[in-house]
GROMACS .gro file of C-alpha atoms in nm:
model
  294
    1MET     CA    1   0.003   0.050   0.013
    2THR     CA    2   0.115   0.343  -0.091
    3ARG     CA    3   0.078   0.678   0.050
    4ARG     CA    4   0.148   1.043  -0.052
    5CYS     CA    5   0.378   1.242   0.229
    6ALA     CA    6   0.171   1.510   0.325
    7ALA     CA    7   0.529   1.737   0.309
    8CYS     CA    8   0.673   1.678  -0.031
    9HIS     CA    9   0.383   1.501  -0.185
   10ALA     CA   10   0.635   1.171  -0.256
   11ILE     CA   11   0.476   0.895  -0.290
   12THR     CA   12   0.618   0.680   0.051
   13PRO     CA   13   0.637   0.334   0.201
   14SER     CA   14   0.339   0.107   0.397
   15HIS     CA   15   0.199   0.242   0.733
   16ASP     CA   16   0.500   0.095   0.837
   17VAL     CA   17   0.730   0.307   0.834
   18ASN     CA   18   0.723   0.591   1.036
   19CYS     CA   19   0.880   0.913   0.849
   20CYS     CA   20   0.887   1.001   0.463
   21GLN     CA   21   1.228   0.864   0.306
   22ASN     CA   22   1.234   1.157   0.133
   23CYS     CA   23   1.216   1.445   0.292
   24GLY     CA   24   1.182   1.322   0.703
   25LEU     CA   25   0.872   1.438   0.808
   26GLN     CA   26   0.751   1.214   1.086
   27PHE     CA   27   0.375   1.030   1.012
   28HIS     CA   28   0.145   1.023   1.268
   29LYS     CA   29  -0.247   0.835   1.259
   30PRO     CA   30  -0.556   0.980   1.188
   31GLN     CA   31  -0.770   0.965   1.550
   32PHE     CA   32  -1.044   0.975   1.426
   33PRO     CA   33  -1.413   0.848   1.561
   34SER     CA   34  -1.555   0.581   1.289
   35SER     CA   35  -1.879   0.705   1.327
   36SER     CA   36  -1.768   1.066   1.130
   37PRO     CA   37  -1.775   1.146   0.776
   38ASN     CA   38  -1.425   1.337   0.582
   39ASP     CA   39  -1.299   1.682   0.687
   40LYS     CA   40  -1.305   1.648   1.000
   41ILE     CA   41  -1.645   1.702   0.990
   42GLY     CA   42  -1.888   1.426   1.248
   43SER     CA   43  -2.201   1.435   1.436
   44PHE     CA   44  -2.146   1.620   1.728
   45ASP     CA   45  -2.281   1.477   1.995
   46ARG     CA   46  -2.123   1.136   1.914
   47THR     CA   47  -1.749   1.332   1.876
   48PRO     CA   48  -1.556   1.251   2.216
   49SER     CA   49  -1.433   1.681   2.333
   50LYS     CA   50  -1.062   1.520   2.261
   51HIS     CA   51  -1.161   1.452   1.894
   52LYS     CA   52  -1.379   1.756   1.807
   53PRO     CA   53  -1.260   1.904   1.482
   54LYS     CA   54  -1.112   2.179   1.395
   55GLU     CA   55  -1.415   2.457   1.382
   56HIS     CA   56  -1.367   2.594   0.988
   57ASP     CA   57  -1.433   2.237   0.903
   58LYS     CA   58  -1.753   2.126   1.092
   59SER     CA   59  -2.041   2.115   0.954
   60SER     CA   60  -2.413   2.212   1.021
   61LEU     CA   61  -2.636   1.920   1.249
   62ALA     CA   62  -3.009   1.982   1.072
   63LYS     CA   63  -3.199   2.026   1.328
   64HIS     CA   64  -3.456   1.806   1.227
   65SER     CA   65  -3.390   1.429   1.109
   66ASN     CA   66  -3.540   1.514   0.752
   67PRO     CA   67  -3.250   1.481   0.497
   68SER     CA   68  -3.387   1.641   0.250
   69LEU     CA   69  -3.218   1.993   0.077
   70SER     CA   70  -3.279   2.298   0.185
   71ASN     CA   71  -3.191   2.605  -0.039
   72ASN     CA   72  -3.112   2.778   0.342
   73ASP     CA   73  -2.935   2.448   0.474
   74ASN     CA   74  -2.632   2.623   0.557
   75ASP     CA   75  -2.350   2.610   0.849
   76ALA     CA   76  -2.395   2.659   1.122
   77LYS     CA   77  -2.131   2.934   1.158
   78SER     CA   78  -2.284   3.139   0.960
   79SER     CA   79  -2.578   3.316   1.058
   80ILE     CA   80  -2.623   3.471   0.664
   81PRO     CA   81  -2.774   3.203   0.386
   82CYS     CA   82  -2.467   3.182   0.191
   83LYS     CA   83  -2.635   3.282  -0.207
   84TYR     CA   84  -2.393   3.028  -0.355
   85LYS     CA   85  -2.512   2.734  -0.197
   86SER     CA   86  -2.874   2.841  -0.258
   87LEU     CA   87  -2.771   2.835  -0.586
   88CYS     CA   88  -2.606   2.523  -0.600
   89GLY     CA   89  -2.883   2.384  -0.379
   90GLU     CA   90  -3.134   2.498  -0.641
   91TYR     CA   91  -2.924   2.279  -0.949
   92LEU     CA   92  -2.917   1.994  -0.746
   93LYS     CA   93  -3.317   1.955  -0.677
   94SER     CA   94  -3.384   2.046  -1.099
   95LEU     CA   95  -3.203   1.692  -1.133
   96SER     CA   96  -3.524   1.551  -0.868
   97TRP     CA   97  -3.329   1.314  -0.726
   98ASN     CA   98  -3.501   1.147  -0.444
   99ASP     CA   99  -3.451   1.300  -0.100
  100ALA     CA  100  -3.390   1.008   0.013
  101LEU     CA  101  -3.015   0.966  -0.067
  102PHE     CA  102  -2.949   1.274   0.066
  103ASP     CA  103  -2.767   1.313   0.429
  104ARG     CA  104  -2.783   1.715   0.504
  105ARG     CA  105  -2.543   1.755   0.837
  106PHE     CA  106  -2.297   1.668   0.635
  107ASN     CA  107  -2.379   1.929   0.345
  108ARG     CA  108  -2.051   2.199   0.308
  109CYS     CA  109  -1.975   2.496   0.066
  110TYR     CA  110  -1.649   2.584  -0.015
  111CYS     CA  111  -1.705   2.905  -0.161
  112SER     CA  112  -1.513   3.206  -0.089
  113ASN     CA  113  -1.715   3.314   0.202
  114CYS     CA  114  -1.794   3.014   0.317
  115TYR     CA  115  -1.416   2.880   0.329
  116PRO     CA  116  -1.141   3.151   0.294
  117ASN     CA  117  -0.873   3.190   0.148
  118SER     CA  118  -0.651   3.206   0.499
  119LEU     CA  119  -0.804   2.816   0.566
  120SER     CA  120  -0.617   2.503   0.457
  121ASN     CA  121  -0.589   2.383   0.135
  122THR     CA  122  -0.510   2.043   0.177
  123LEU     CA  123  -0.589   1.819   0.438
  124GLU     CA  124  -0.483   1.450   0.502
  125GLU     CA  125  -0.682   1.129   0.574
  126ALA     CA  126  -0.533   0.777   0.637
  127GLY     CA  127  -0.187   0.949   0.583
  128SER     CA  128  -0.262   1.051   0.214
  129LEU     CA  129  -0.300   1.414   0.117
  130TYR     CA  130  -0.582   1.535  -0.032
  131VAL     CA  131  -0.729   1.868  -0.164
  132ILE     CA  132  -0.992   2.111  -0.028
  133PRO     CA  133  -1.259   2.162  -0.330
  134ARG     CA  134  -1.225   2.551  -0.283
  135GLY     CA  135  -1.525   2.682  -0.514
  136TRP     CA  136  -1.782   2.374  -0.512
  137CYS     CA  137  -2.030   2.327  -0.261
  138ARG     CA  138  -2.066   1.995  -0.137
  139PHE     CA  139  -2.371   1.843  -0.038
  140GLY     CA  140  -2.409   1.524   0.186
  141LEU     CA  141  -2.473   1.142   0.100
  142GLN     CA  142  -2.638   0.861   0.256
  143VAL     CA  143  -2.360   0.627   0.427
  144ASP     CA  144  -2.470   0.289   0.483
  145LYS     CA  145  -2.407   0.237   0.875
  146VAL     CA  146  -2.270  -0.129   0.917
  147ARG     CA  147  -2.044  -0.036   0.599
  148ALA     CA  148  -1.885   0.227   0.760
  149ASP     CA  149  -1.838   0.061   1.080
  150VAL     CA  150  -1.741  -0.271   0.947
  151ASP     CA  151  -1.443  -0.112   0.711
  152HIS     CA  152  -1.389   0.162   0.953
  153ILE     CA  153  -1.399   0.413   0.596
  154TRP     CA  154  -1.358   0.749   0.831
  155ARG     CA  155  -1.046   0.671   0.971
  156ASN     CA  156  -0.848   0.444   0.737
  157TRP     CA  157  -1.005   0.491   0.362
  158ILE     CA  158  -0.852   0.859   0.199
  159VAL     CA  159  -1.063   1.097   0.020
  160THR     CA  160  -1.039   1.100  -0.343
  161TYR     CA  161  -1.243   1.246  -0.587
  162HIS     CA  162  -1.445   1.103  -0.881
  163GLY     CA  163  -1.571   1.385  -1.214
  164THR     CA  164  -1.903   1.230  -1.435
  165SER     CA  165  -2.196   1.333  -1.592
  166SER     CA  166  -2.493   1.375  -1.370
  167GLU     CA  167  -2.666   1.101  -1.516
  168ALA     CA  168  -2.393   0.909  -1.415
  169ALA     CA  169  -2.329   1.003  -1.085
  170HIS     CA  170  -2.703   1.001  -0.980
  171SER     CA  171  -2.660   0.536  -1.059
  172ILE     CA  172  -2.396   0.565  -0.889
  173VAL     CA  173  -2.518   0.711  -0.567
  174ALA     CA  174  -2.846   0.565  -0.614
  175HIS     CA  175  -2.727   0.230  -0.620
  176ARG     CA  176  -2.425   0.268  -0.430
  177GLN     CA  177  -2.153   0.103  -0.697
  178PHE     CA  178  -1.952   0.253  -0.908
  179LEU     CA  179  -1.918   0.055  -1.258
  180ILE     CA  180  -1.609  -0.018  -1.516
  181PRO     CA  181  -1.633   0.027  -1.857
  182GLY     CA  182  -1.840  -0.325  -1.991
  183ASP     CA  183  -2.072  -0.370  -1.665
  184LYS     CA  184  -2.421  -0.354  -1.746
  185ARG     CA  185  -2.608  -0.083  -1.547
  186ILE     CA  186  -2.922  -0.206  -1.362
  187ASP     CA  187  -3.145  -0.050  -1.665
  188GLY     CA  188  -2.955  -0.333  -1.889
  189GLU     CA  189  -2.690  -0.008  -2.086
  190LYS     CA  190  -2.370  -0.135  -2.073
  191ILE     CA  191  -2.072   0.107  -1.941
  192ALA     CA  192  -1.874   0.226  -2.236
  193ILE     CA  193  -1.519   0.380  -2.264
  194LEU     CA  194  -1.624   0.797  -2.366
  195PRO     CA  195  -1.452   0.942  -2.573
  196GLY     CA  196  -1.126   1.106  -2.547
  197HIS     CA  197  -1.045   0.830  -2.281
  198ILE     CA  198  -0.804   0.561  -2.333
  199LYS     CA  199  -0.902   0.291  -2.519
  200GLU     CA  200  -0.847  -0.086  -2.350
  201LYS     CA  201  -0.890   0.063  -2.009
  202TYR     CA  202  -1.126  -0.079  -1.739
  203HIS     CA  203  -1.085   0.093  -1.466
  204ILE     CA  204  -1.234   0.376  -1.225
  205TYR     CA  205  -1.040   0.659  -1.227
  206THR     CA  206  -1.048   0.901  -0.854
  207SER     CA  207  -0.796   1.146  -0.801
  208PRO     CA  208  -0.700   1.338  -0.410
  209THR     CA  209  -0.741   1.695  -0.602
  210ILE     CA  210  -1.092   1.831  -0.718
  211ALA     CA  211  -0.877   1.987  -1.016
  212TYR     CA  212  -0.847   1.660  -1.238
  213SER     CA  213  -1.162   1.515  -1.155
  214SER     CA  214  -1.298   1.820  -1.275
  215VAL     CA  215  -1.163   1.867  -1.599
  216ALA     CA  216  -1.431   1.794  -1.911
  217CYS     CA  217  -1.333   1.514  -2.027
  218TYR     CA  218  -1.392   1.377  -1.666
  219CYS     CA  219  -1.675   1.582  -1.617
  220PRO     CA  220  -1.921   1.730  -1.877
  221SER     CA  221  -2.122   2.093  -1.814
  222SER     CA  222  -2.473   2.129  -1.855
  223GLN     CA  223  -2.649   2.480  -1.898
  224PHE     CA  224  -2.857   2.496  -1.571
  225ARG     CA  225  -3.110   2.862  -1.549
  226SER     CA  226  -3.093   2.915  -1.185
  227LYS     CA  227  -3.525   3.065  -1.096
  228ILE     CA  228  -3.327   3.311  -0.803
  229THR     CA  229  -3.153   3.510  -1.071
  230ASN     CA  230  -3.229   3.428  -1.384
  231LYS     CA  231  -2.984   3.383  -1.508
  232VAL     CA  232  -2.761   3.056  -1.727
  233TYR     CA  233  -2.499   2.867  -1.519
  234ASN     CA  234  -2.263   2.643  -1.674
  235ALA     CA  235  -2.295   2.317  -1.416
  236ARG     CA  236  -2.076   2.031  -1.317
  237ILE     CA  237  -2.124   1.755  -1.034
  238VAL     CA  238  -1.789   1.537  -0.903
  239ILE     CA  239  -1.857   1.263  -0.633
  240GLN     CA  240  -1.639   1.255  -0.299
  241CYS     CA  241  -1.589   0.992  -0.188
  242ARG     CA  242  -1.349   0.701   0.051
  243GLN     CA  243  -1.111   0.495  -0.088
  244LYS     CA  244  -0.936   0.214   0.068
  245PRO     CA  245  -0.610   0.178   0.064
  246GLY     CA  246  -0.420  -0.088  -0.061
  247THR     CA  247  -0.641  -0.163  -0.346
  248PHE     CA  248  -0.540   0.074  -0.652
  249GLU     CA  249  -0.250   0.208  -0.861
  250VAL     CA  250  -0.115   0.559  -0.870
  251GLN     CA  251  -0.027   0.721  -1.207
  252GLN     CA  252   0.069   1.027  -1.434
  253GLU     CA  253  -0.202   1.234  -1.553
  254THR     CA  254  -0.335   1.125  -1.849
  255ILE     CA  255  -0.478   1.413  -2.074
  256GLY     CA  256  -0.182   1.547  -2.248
  257ALA     CA  257  -0.134   1.840  -1.979
  258GLY     CA  258   0.285   1.779  -2.073
  259HIS     CA  259   0.465   1.990  -1.820
  260LYS     CA  260   0.130   2.298  -1.732
  261ARG     CA  261   0.140   2.183  -1.365
  262ILE     CA  262  -0.257   2.052  -1.304
  263CYS     CA  263  -0.308   2.099  -0.928
  264PRO     CA  264  -0.050   2.370  -0.719
  265PHE     CA  265  -0.043   2.070  -0.473
  266ILE     CA  266  -0.052   1.739  -0.645
  267PRO     CA  267   0.235   1.674  -0.905
  268ASN     CA  268   0.127   1.603  -1.201
  269SER     CA  269   0.280   1.263  -1.141
  270GLN     CA  270   0.014   1.145  -0.925
  271VAL     CA  271  -0.272   1.299  -0.985
  272GLU     CA  272  -0.450   0.961  -1.160
  273ILE     CA  273  -0.550   0.672  -0.899
  274PHE     CA  274  -0.717   0.386  -1.027
  275THR     CA  275  -0.859   0.057  -0.927
  276THR     CA  276  -1.089  -0.279  -1.048
  277VAL     CA  277  -1.228  -0.296  -0.734
  278ARG     CA  278  -1.536  -0.157  -0.707
  279ALA     CA  279  -1.663  -0.221  -0.403
  280SER     CA  280  -1.303  -0.039  -0.264
  281ILE     CA  281  -1.469   0.353  -0.353
  282VAL     CA  282  -1.789   0.490  -0.129
  283PRO     CA  283  -1.945   0.816  -0.225
  284TYR     CA  284  -2.032   1.041   0.083
  285GLY     CA  285  -2.074   1.375  -0.088
  286ILE     CA  286  -2.200   1.510  -0.391
  287LEU     CA  287  -1.994   1.827  -0.451
  288ILE     CA  288  -2.151   2.052  -0.766
  289HIS     CA  289  -1.997   2.366  -0.929
  290LEU     CA  290  -2.162   2.652  -1.119
  291ALA     CA  291  -1.989   2.892  -1.358
  292GLU     CA  292  -2.228   3.235  -1.477
  293VAL     CA  293  -2.264   3.205  -1.846
  294SER     CA  294  -2.505   3.542  -1.882
   0.00000   0.00000   0.00000
């Protein structure tokens, strides 16, 4: 199993090694409760005080158990509704996904107002660095508690991103599984390798940086007109996941970026993760990005 050093980003040996052999950084094991999802955001009433997440990473808990989407569902620290989050919520509602898919307690907006520049650009989970999705808004998904507890996904699995279309994202979230080209969806349609992708590569692709997962060949945009602003936006969707270490390989970018740096925090040589183990990836958040067109 490999992991990346949080300081120099070099691929380092397994967790049996206590420091990076490239830069000497001492590693530490994360101490997060097994019931807590990503970004050190946990259910407040079950998180021991010594494991309390940092204030800027907390997500608000709903005042009731209804997981339905709300345009005014904002982080607890903010008394002013976030306009960007409201727009993203409006777009998600327009897709008509079943409310039962969502867990609004873990909604989190990463716009410049909700997640200012003074906060960290990267975090480390399970010994692996990932990049904060600045400019995106997350809507929490329901995650099977038995699966989370048995596999300790909040403690032992890394954070990755998977860019896709809204249709494919709905299939993944609704049916609780990622598919590999050649697999058949529940409606009988066979999954094909999309145009622009490398032929004869039958894998699921993720990345530790949303800058890579959100490129057009992975994450096509669709236009959306808001009733709130009466403006048109290009909307993109990326799935935020937990992924089991030891079930994947890391490689350089395959989109022809050349010497152009894709992400300022993860080198091009380490931005692509691929696996054939379908069950090794668990989606827990839908990230939405809106860019105004008119």
